[in-house]
Coordinates of C-alpha atoms (C1' of nucleotides) in Angstrom, one line a residue:
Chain A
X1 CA -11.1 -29.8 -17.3
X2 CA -11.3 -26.4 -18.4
X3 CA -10.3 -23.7 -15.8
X4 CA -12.7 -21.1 -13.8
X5 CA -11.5 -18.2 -16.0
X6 CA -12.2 -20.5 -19.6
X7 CA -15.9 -21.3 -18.4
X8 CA -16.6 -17.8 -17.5
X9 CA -15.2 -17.0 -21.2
X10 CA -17.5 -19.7 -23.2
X11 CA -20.5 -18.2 -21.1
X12 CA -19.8 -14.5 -21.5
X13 CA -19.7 -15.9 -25.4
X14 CA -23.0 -17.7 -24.9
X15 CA -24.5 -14.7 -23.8
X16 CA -23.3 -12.1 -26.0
X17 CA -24.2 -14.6 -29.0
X18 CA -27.9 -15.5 -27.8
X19 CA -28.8 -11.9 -27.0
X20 CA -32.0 -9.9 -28.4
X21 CA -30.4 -10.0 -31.9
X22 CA -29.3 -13.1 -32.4
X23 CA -26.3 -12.6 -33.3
X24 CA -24.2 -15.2 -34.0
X25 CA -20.9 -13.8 -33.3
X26 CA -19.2 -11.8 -30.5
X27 CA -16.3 -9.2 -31.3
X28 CA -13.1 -9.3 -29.0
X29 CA -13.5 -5.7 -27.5
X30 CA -17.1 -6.6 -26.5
X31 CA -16.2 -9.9 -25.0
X32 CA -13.4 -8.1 -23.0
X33 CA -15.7 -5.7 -22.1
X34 CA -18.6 -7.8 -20.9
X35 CA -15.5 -9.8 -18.7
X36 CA -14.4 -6.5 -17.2
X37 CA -10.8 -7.4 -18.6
X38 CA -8.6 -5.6 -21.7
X39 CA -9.0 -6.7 -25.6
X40 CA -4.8 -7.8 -25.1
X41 CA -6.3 -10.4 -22.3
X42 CA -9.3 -12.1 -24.4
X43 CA -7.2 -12.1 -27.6
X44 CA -4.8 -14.2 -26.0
X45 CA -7.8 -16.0 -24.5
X46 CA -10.0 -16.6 -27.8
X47 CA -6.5 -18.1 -29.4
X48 CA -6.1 -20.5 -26.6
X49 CA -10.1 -21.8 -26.9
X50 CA -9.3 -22.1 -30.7
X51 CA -7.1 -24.3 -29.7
X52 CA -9.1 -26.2 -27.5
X53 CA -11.7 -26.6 -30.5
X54 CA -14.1 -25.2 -27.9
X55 CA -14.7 -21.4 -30.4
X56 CA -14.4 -20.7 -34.0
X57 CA -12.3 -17.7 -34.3
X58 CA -9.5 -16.2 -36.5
X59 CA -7.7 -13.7 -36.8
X60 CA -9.6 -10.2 -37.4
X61 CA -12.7 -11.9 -36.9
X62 CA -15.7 -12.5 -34.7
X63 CA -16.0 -15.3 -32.2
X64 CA -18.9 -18.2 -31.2
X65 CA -18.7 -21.6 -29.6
X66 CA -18.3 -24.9 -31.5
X67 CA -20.7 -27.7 -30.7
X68 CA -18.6 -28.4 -28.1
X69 CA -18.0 -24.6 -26.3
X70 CA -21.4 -24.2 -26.5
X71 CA -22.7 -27.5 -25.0
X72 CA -19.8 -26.5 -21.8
X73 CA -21.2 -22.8 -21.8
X74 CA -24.8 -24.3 -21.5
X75 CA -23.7 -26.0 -18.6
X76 CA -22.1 -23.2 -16.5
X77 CA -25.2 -21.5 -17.1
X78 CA -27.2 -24.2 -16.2
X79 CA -25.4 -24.7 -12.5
X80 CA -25.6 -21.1 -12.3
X81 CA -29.0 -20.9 -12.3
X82 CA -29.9 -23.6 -10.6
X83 CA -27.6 -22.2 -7.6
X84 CA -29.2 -18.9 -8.0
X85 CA -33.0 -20.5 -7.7
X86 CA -31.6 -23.1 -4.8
X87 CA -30.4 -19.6 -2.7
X88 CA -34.1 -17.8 -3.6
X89 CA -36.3 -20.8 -2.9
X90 CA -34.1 -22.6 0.2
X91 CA -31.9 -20.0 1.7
X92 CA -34.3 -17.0 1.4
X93 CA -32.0 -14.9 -0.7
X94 CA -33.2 -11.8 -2.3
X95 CA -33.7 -12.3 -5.8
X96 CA -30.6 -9.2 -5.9
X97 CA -28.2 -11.2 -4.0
X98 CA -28.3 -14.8 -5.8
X99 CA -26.5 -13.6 -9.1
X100 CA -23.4 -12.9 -7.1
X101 CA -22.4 -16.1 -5.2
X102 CA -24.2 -17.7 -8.2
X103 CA -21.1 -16.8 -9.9
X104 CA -18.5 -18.4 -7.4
X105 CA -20.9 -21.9 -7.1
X106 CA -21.3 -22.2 -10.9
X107 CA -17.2 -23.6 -11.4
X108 CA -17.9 -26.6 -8.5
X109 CA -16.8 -29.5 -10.4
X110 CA -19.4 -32.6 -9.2
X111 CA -22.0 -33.8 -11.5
X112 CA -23.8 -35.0 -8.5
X113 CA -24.1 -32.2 -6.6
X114 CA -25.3 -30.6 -9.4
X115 CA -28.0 -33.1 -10.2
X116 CA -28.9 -33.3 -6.4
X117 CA -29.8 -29.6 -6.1
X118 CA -31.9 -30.2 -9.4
X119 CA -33.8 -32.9 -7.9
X120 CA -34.1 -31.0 -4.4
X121 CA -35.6 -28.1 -6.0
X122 CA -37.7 -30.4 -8.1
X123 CA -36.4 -30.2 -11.6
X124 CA -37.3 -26.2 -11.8
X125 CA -37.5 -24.3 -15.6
X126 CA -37.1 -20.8 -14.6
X127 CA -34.6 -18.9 -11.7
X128 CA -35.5 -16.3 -10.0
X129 CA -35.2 -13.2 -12.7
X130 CA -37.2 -15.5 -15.2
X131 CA -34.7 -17.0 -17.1
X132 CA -34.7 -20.7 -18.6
X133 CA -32.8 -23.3 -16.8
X134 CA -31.3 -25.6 -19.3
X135 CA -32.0 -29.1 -19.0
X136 CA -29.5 -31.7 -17.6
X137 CA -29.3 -32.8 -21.6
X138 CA -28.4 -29.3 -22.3
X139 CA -31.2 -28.1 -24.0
X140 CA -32.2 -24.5 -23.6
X141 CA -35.1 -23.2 -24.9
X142 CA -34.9 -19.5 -26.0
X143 CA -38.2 -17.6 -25.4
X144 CA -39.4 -14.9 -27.3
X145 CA -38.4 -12.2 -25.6
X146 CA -40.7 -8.8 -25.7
X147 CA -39.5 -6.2 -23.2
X148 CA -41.6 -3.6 -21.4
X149 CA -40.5 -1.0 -24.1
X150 CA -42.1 -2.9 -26.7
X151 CA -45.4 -2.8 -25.3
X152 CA -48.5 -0.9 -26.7
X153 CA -49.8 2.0 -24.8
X154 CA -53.3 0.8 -23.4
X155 CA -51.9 -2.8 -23.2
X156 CA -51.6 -4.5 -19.7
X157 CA -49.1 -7.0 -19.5
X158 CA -46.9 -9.5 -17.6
X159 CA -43.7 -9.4 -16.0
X160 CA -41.6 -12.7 -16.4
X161 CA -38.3 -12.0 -16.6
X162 CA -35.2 -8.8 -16.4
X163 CA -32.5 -8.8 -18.2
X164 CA -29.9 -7.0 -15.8
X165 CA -29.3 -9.0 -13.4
X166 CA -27.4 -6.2 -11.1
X167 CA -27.9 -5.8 -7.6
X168 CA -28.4 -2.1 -8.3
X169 CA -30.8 -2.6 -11.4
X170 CA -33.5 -5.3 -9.2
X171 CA -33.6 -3.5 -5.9
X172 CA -34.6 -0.7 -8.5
X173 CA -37.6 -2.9 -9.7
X174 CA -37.8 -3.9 -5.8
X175 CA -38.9 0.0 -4.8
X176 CA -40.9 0.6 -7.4
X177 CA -42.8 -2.1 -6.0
X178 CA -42.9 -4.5 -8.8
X179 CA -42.2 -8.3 -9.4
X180 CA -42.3 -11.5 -11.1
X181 CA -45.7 -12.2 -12.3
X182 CA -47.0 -8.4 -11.5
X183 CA -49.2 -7.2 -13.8
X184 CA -48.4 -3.7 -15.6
X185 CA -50.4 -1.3 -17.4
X186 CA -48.7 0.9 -20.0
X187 CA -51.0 4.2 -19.4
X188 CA -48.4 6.3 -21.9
X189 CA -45.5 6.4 -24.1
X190 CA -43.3 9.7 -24.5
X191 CA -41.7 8.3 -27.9
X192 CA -39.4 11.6 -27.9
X193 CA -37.2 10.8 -24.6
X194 CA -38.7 7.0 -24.3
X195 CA -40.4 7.6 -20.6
X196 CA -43.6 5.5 -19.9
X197 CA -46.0 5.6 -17.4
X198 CA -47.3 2.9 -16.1
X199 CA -49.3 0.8 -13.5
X200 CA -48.4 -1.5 -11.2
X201 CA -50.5 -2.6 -7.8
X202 CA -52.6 0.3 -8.8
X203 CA -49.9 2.4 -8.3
X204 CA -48.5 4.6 -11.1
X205 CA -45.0 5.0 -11.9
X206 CA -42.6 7.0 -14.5
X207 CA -39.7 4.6 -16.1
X208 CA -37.4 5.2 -18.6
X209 CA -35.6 3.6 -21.3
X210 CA -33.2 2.0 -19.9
X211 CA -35.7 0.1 -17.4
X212 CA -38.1 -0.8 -19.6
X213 CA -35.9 -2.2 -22.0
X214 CA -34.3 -4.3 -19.1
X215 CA -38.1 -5.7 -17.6
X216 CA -39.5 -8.6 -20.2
X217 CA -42.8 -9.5 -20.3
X218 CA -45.8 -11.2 -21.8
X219 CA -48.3 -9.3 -23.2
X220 CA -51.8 -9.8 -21.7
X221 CA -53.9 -8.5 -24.4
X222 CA -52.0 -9.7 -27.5
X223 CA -53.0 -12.4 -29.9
X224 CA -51.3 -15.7 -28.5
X225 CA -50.2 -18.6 -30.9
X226 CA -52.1 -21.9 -29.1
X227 CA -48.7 -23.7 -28.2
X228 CA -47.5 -25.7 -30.7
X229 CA -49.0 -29.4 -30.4
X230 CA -45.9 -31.8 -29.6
X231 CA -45.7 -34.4 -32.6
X232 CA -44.6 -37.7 -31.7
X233 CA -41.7 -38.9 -33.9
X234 CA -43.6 -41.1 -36.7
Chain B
X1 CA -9.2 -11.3 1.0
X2 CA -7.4 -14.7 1.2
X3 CA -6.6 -16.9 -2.0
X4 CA -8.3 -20.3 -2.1
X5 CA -4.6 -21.4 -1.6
X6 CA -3.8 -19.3 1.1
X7 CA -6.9 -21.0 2.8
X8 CA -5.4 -24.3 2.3
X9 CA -2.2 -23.3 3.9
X10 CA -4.3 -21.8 7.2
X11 CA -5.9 -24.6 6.9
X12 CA -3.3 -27.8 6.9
X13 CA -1.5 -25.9 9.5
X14 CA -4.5 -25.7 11.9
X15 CA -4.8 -29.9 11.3
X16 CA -1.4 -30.8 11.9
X17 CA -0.9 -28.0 14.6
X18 CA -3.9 -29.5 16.6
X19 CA -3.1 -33.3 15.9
X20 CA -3.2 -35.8 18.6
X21 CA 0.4 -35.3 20.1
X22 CA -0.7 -31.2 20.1
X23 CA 2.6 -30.4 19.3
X24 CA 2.1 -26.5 17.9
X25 CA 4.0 -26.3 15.7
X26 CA 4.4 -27.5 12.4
X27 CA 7.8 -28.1 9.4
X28 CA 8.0 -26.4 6.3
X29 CA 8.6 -30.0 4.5
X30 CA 5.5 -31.6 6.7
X31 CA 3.2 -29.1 5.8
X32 CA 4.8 -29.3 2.1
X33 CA 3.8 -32.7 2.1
X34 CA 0.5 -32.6 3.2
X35 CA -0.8 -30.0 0.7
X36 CA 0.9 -32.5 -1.7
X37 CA 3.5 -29.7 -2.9
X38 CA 7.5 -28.9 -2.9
X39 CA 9.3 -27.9 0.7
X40 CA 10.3 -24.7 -1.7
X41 CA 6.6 -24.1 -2.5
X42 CA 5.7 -24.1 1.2
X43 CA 8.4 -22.0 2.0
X44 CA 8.0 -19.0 -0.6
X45 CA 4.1 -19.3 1.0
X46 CA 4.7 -19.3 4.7
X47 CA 7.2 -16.0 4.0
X48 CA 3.9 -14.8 2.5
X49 CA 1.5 -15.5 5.1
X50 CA 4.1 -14.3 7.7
X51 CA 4.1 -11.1 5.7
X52 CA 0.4 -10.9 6.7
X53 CA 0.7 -11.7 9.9
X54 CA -1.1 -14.6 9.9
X55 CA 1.5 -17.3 11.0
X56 CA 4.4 -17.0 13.1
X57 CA 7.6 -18.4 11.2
X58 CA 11.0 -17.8 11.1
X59 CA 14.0 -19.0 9.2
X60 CA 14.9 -22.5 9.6
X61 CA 12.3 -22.8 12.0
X62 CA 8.8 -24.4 12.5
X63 CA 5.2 -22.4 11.8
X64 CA 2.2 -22.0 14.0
X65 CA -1.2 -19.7 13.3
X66 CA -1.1 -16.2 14.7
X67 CA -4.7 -15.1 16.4
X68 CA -5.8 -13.8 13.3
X69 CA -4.5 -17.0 11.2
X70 CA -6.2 -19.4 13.6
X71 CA -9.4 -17.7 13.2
X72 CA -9.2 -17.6 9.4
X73 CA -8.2 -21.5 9.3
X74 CA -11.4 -22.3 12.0
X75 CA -13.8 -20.6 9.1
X76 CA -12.2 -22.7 6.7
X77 CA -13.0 -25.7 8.7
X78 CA -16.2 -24.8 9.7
X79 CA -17.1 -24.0 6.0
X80 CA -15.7 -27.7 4.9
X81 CA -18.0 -29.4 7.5
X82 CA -21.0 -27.4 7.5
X83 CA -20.7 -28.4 3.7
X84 CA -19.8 -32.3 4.3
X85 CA -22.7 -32.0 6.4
X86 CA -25.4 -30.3 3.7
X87 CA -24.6 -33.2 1.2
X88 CA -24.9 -35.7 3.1
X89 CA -27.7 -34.6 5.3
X90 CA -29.8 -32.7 2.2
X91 CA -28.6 -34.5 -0.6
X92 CA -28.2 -38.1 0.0
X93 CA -24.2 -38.4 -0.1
X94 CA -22.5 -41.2 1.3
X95 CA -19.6 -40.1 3.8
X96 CA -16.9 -40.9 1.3
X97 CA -18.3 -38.9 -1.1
X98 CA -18.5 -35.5 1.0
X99 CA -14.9 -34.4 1.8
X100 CA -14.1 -34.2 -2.0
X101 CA -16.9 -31.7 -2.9
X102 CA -16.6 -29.8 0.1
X103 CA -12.8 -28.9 -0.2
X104 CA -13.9 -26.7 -3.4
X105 CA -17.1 -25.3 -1.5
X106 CA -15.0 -24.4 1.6
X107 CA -13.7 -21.3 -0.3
X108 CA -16.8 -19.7 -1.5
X109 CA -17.0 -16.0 -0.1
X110 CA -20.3 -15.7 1.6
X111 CA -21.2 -15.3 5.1
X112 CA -24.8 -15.3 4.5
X113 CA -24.7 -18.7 2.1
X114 CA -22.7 -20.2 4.7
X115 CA -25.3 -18.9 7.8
X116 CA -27.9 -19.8 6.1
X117 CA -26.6 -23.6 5.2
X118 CA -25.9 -23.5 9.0
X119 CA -29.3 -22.5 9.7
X120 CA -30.5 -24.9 7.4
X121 CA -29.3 -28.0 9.5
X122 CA -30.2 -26.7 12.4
X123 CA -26.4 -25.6 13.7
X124 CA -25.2 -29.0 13.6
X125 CA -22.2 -29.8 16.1
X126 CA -20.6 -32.7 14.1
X127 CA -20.1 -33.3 10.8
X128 CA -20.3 -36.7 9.2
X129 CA -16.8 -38.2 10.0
X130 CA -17.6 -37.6 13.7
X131 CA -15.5 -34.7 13.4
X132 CA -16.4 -31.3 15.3
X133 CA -17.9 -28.1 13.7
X134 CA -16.8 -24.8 15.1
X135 CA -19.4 -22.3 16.0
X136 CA -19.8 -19.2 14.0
X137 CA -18.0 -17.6 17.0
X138 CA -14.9 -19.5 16.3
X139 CA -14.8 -22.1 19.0
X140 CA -13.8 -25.4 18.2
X141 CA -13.6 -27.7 20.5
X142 CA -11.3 -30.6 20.6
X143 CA -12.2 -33.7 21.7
X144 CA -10.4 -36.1 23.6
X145 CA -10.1 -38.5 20.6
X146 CA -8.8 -42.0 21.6
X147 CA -8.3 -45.0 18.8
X148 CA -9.2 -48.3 18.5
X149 CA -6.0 -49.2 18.6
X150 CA -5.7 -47.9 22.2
X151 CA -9.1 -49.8 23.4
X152 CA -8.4 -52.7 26.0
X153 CA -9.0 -56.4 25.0
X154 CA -12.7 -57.5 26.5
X155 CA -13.9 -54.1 26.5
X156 CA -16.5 -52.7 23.9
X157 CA -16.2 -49.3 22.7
X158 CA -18.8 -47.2 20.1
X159 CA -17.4 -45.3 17.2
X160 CA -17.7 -41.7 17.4
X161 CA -15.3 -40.7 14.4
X162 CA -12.6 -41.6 11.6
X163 CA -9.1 -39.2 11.7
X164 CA -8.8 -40.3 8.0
X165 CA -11.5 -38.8 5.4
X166 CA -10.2 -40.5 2.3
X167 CA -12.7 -42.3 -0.1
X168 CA -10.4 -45.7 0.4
X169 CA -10.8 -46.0 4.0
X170 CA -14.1 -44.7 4.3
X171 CA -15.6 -47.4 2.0
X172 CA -13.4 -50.3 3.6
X173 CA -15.1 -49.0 6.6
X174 CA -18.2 -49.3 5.1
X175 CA -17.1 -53.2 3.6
X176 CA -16.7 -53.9 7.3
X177 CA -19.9 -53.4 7.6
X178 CA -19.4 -50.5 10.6
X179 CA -20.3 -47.1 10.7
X180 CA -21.0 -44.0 13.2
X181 CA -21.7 -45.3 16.7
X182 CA -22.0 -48.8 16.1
X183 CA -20.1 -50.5 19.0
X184 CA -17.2 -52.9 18.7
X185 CA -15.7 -55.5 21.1
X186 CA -12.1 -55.9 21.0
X187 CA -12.1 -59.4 21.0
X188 CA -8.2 -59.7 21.0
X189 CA -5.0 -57.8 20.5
X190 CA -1.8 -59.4 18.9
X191 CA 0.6 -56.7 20.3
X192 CA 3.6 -58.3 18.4
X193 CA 2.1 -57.0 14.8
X194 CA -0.9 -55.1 16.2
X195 CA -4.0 -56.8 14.7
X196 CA -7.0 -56.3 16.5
X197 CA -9.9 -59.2 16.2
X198 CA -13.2 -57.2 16.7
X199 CA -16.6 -58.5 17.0
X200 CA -19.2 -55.2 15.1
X201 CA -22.8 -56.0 14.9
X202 CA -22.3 -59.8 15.7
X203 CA -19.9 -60.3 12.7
X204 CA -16.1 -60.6 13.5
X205 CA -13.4 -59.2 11.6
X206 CA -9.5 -58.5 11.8
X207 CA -8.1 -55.4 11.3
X208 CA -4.6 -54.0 11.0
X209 CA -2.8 -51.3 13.1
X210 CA -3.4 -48.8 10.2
X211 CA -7.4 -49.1 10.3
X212 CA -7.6 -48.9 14.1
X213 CA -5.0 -46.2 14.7
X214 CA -7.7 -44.2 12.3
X215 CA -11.2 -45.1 14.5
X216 CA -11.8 -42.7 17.1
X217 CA -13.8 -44.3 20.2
X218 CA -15.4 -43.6 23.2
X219 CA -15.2 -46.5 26.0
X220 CA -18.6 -47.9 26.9
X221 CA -17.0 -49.4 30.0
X222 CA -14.4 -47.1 30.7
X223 CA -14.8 -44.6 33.9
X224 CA -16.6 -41.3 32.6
X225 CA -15.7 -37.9 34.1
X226 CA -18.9 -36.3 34.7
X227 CA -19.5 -33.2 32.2
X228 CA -17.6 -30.2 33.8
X229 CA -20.5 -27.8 34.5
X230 CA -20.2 -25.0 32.4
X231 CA -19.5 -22.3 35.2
X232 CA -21.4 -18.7 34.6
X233 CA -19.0 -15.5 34.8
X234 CA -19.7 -14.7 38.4
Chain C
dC1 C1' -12.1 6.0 -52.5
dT2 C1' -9.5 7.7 -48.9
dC3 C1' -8.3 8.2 -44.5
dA4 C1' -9.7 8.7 -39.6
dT5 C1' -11.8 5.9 -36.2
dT6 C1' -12.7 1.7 -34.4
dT7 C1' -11.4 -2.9 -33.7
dG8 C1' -8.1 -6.3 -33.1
dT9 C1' -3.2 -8.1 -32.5
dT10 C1' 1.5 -8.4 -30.8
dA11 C1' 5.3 -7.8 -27.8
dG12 C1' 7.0 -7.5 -23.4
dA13 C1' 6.1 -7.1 -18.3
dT14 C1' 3.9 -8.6 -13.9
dT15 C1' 2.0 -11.7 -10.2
dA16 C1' 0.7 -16.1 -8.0
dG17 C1' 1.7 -20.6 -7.5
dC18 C1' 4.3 -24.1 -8.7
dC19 C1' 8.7 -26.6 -10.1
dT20 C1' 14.1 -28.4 -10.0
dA21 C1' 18.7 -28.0 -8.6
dA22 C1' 22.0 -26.4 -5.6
dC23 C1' 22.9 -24.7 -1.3
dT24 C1' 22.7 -24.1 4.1
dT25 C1' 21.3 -25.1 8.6
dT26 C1' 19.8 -28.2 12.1
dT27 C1' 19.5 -32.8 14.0
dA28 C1' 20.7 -37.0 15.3
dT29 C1' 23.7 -40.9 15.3
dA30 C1' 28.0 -43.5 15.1
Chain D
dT1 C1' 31.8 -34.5 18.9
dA2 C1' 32.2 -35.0 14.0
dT3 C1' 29.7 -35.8 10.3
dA4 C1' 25.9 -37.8 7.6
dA5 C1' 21.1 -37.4 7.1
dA6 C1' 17.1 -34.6 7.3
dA7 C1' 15.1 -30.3 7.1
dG8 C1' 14.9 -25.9 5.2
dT9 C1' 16.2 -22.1 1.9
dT10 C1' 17.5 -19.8 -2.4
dA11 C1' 17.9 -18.9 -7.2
dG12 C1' 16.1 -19.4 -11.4
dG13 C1' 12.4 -21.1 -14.5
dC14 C1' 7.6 -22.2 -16.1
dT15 C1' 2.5 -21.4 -16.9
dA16 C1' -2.0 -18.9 -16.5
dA17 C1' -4.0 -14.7 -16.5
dT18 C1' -3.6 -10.2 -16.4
dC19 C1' -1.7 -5.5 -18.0
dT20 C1' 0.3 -1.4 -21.2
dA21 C1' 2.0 0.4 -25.3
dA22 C1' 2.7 0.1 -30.0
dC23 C1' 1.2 -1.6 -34.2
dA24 C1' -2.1 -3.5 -38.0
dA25 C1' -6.4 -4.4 -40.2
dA26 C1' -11.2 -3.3 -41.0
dT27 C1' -14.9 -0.1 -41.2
dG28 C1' -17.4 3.6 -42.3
dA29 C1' -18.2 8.8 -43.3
dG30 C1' -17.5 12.2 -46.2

DNA sequence: CTCATTTGTTAGATTAGCCTAACTTTTATA
DNA sequence: TATAAAAGTTAGGCTAATCTAACAAATGAG
């Protein structure tokens, strides 16, 4: 049984190792620095995992889960965001509130609750900010991610996800009157300080980099590859 | 902000401080033994919570909840059962399942989740065990509770509760084939090694002093005092 | 290629919650 | 009422998770 402070270590490393990049490997400082503690603590931390067989790490190197961290990680995620969509959808949370008690209700050791909120919210894919609930078998399908930044002036397209999941950052996206599924148009792109206008509602709106690199989307007007046809095995 | 332990130690010393006998007070080594740790542990923690003015204790003596204690410990409680309640109400747990789960949700720090689990039910007054929920105000009111063991021979009596929440007794109550507000007939009482014969839902069955010392009753043919009207201020 | 900066490690201390062993006070019984 | 048993306390130690300060290795800029 691995403690509250060890799971939220294997998912901070699951994060930092799935990001934009996809990077394989997570440095110490930026590990302590995502867990708000000092490099001293997560040293001592990334030794004991080792131990565990739960990362690969050594000395003066980078970190990332084994088959087995990252199979654990996936599952602290996975209650996290099913307690984050069970708050939205039966509790009337905000979508800027869920991410915080999400954090307390993802180290409840029960396989059963867990599996009875799935089935009460009906097996659900996506949490509130758009993100991918892994499956009970710990599968986790990672989208192609294009954020708002990305996305050619002219171009309308489709917001499905943030990336921030900060109180501060969504009830920013709340004012500006914009959510899940809203529709943007990118009317213009100041390349020199990264500032795009944009539509939303029919309502126009100045951004900058930092937001639109934090709002993902789908882009209405681009080619899309027909979904790949499932092949049966044999 | 209270530990998770602290909360336990509120908490055990609101049970055994409102127990049957209502003796107020409770022992270092009584309360060590019900949270299942060392007299010295207890003792290093009551100094603690004394420090914070939320039990009164001195040396060599027994402990009892301050205002301030009391009130903490009766959120605990109402936390636990509001919880026992949600899984088995919303998620299809059977009543020895419940008390396990719930002693890790009781300490997650969130008014609103709580409210809005509350809400959720429909501000239920008892939780599964037949056990009282305090109100968000803080009242908790404590039942008359009488046994099985006390019940008269000839009389019948309907279940209203169980003192003990363990998973053993629970499902030997269940093997009995009883459960809440059935009604039993004390068919007979050996006093000499108190076993009770009972008749429950036309089957009979003997039980020991144990079992029925841990069924709480209400008399069908006992006199009933008429519900005190609740008298307005003025 | 060198050396300053960044990154990572070690050593030693702290706090919370627990323990054992030895001691002290209270209580209850012979 | 004396004293043994029960109840309670203290001292000292352990582990997990954190810190600071000092040190070591890796990196990258000139």
């Amino acid at each position: 049984m691995l403690s509250t402070t060890e799971e939220n270590y294997l998912k901070a490393l699951l994060q930092l190792t799935m990001e934009d990049g996809l990077k394989p490997e997570a440095g110490t400082n930026e590990l302590a620095t995502h867990l708000g503690v000092k490099p001293a603590t997560a040293n001592d931390m990334l030794k004991k995992l080792r131990e565990k067989k739960l990362i690969h790490y050594e000395k003066y190197g980078k970190s990332s889960l084994t088959t087995q961290g990252r199979k654990l990680a996936i599952d602290v995620v996975r209650k996290h965001r099913l307690w984050e969509t069970f708050l939205y959808e039966k509790l009337g949370f905000s979508w800027d509130e869920v991410h915080e008690v999400a954090e307390q209700l993802e180290h409840i050791q029960s396989q059963k609750l867990i599996d009875s909120i799935d089935r009460l919210l009906h097996y659900p894919t996506y949490d509130p900010h758009g993100d991918v609930i892994p499956t009970a078998s710990g599968e986790m399908k990672m989208p192609y991610r294009k954020t708002l930044l990305e996305e050619e002036v002219g171009h309308t397209c489709k917001m499905v996800g943030v990336k921030d999941n900060s109180a501060t950052f969504l009830r920013y996206v709340d004012q500006l009157g914009l959510s899940m599924h809203n529709h943007i148009r990118i009317l213009a792109h100041q390349p020199y300080d990264n500032i795009l206008e944009i539509e939303v509602n029919g309502k126009k709106a100045s951004v900058g980099q930092r937001f639109a690199e934090n709002i993902i989307i789908v882009c209405d007007d681009c080619e899309r590859k027909p979904a790949p046809k499932k092949r049966r095995k044999n």
